[in-house]
């Protein structure tokens, strides 16, 4: 099974290093020197990681055969894809690979059907579940402990406790202010 583990950002310096947006909880395993990664687009790879280091909070990688800024810039926005055993599970108890969550049913704690997870969006601040509702529309649900209260892989469902207005239009409006 293939998993997207990073997206290449801009070039860093003149010797072929690039910044990467990490999309794995295991960068030390997936993005280590010597790792050979497939790419999207496929024409950019495969790429072999030659070196990796953290600089100002960002991971910098250099790939075999990429020796200058021009070569590094040509890789911008390329997705890095690792081959992973489908039976392999993340190390942490409350960690999941995207493929484990895609297609799970989403219900509220009251049992109301919200929809089905079609995508996981990895943002800098948090991850979002993109959920297709039964009527075909989409809703985005932050993948945070306060909202996503249970993930049951055996039952193929996610239980959410959304704040008012997140998945419906019935937001509670504070009307305690005086109208003059």
Coordinates of N, CA and C in Angstrom, one line a residue, residues 9 18 21 26 31-32 41 46 62 68 71-72 85 97 110 117 127 137 158 163 176:
X9 N 8.4 21.3 -0.8 CA 8.2 22.7 -0.8 C 9.2 23.4 -1.7
X18 N 15.6 20.9 -0.2 CA 14.2 21.3 -0.3 C 13.6 21.3 1.0
X21 N 6.8 19.5 3.6 CA 5.7 19.5 4.5 C 5.4 18.0 4.8
X26 N 5.6 9.6 11.5 CA 6.9 8.9 11.7 C 7.9 9.3 10.7
X31 N 11.2 9.2 6.3 CA 12.0 10.2 5.6 C 13.5 10.2 6.0
X32 N 14.0 9.0 6.3 CA 15.4 8.8 6.7 C 16.3 8.7 5.5
X41 N 3.9 13.8 -9.3 CA 3.8 13.0 -10.5 C 5.0 11.9 -10.5
X46 N 11.6 7.6 -9.0 CA 11.6 7.6 -7.6 C 12.8 8.5 -7.1
X62 N 17.7 16.4 1.0 CA 18.5 16.4 -0.2 C 18.3 15.0 -0.8
X68 N 21.6 21.0 -7.3 CA 21.6 22.5 -7.3 C 20.1 23.0 -7.1
X71 N 17.5 22.1 -9.9 CA 16.9 20.7 -9.7 C 15.9 20.6 -8.5
X72 N 16.3 21.3 -7.5 CA 15.4 21.3 -6.3 C 14.1 22.0 -6.6
X85 N 3.4 -1.8 4.4 CA 2.6 -3.0 4.5 C 1.2 -2.6 5.0
X97 N -3.4 5.8 10.3 CA -3.1 6.1 8.9 C -4.3 6.6 8.2
X110 N -25.4 11.0 19.4 CA -26.8 10.6 19.5 C -27.2 9.6 18.4
X117 N -16.4 9.5 5.6 CA -15.1 10.2 5.4 C -14.6 9.9 4.0
X127 N -5.7 18.5 11.5 CA -6.2 17.7 10.4 C -7.7 17.8 10.3
X137 N -23.5 16.7 -0.3 CA -22.7 17.9 0.1 C -21.6 17.4 1.0
X158 N -16.9 6.5 13.1 CA -16.3 7.6 13.9 C -17.5 8.3 14.6
X163 N -19.8 20.9 17.9 CA -20.4 22.1 18.5 C -21.5 22.6 17.5
X176 N -28.2 37.5 24.4 CA -28.3 38.1 25.8 C -28.0 39.6 25.7

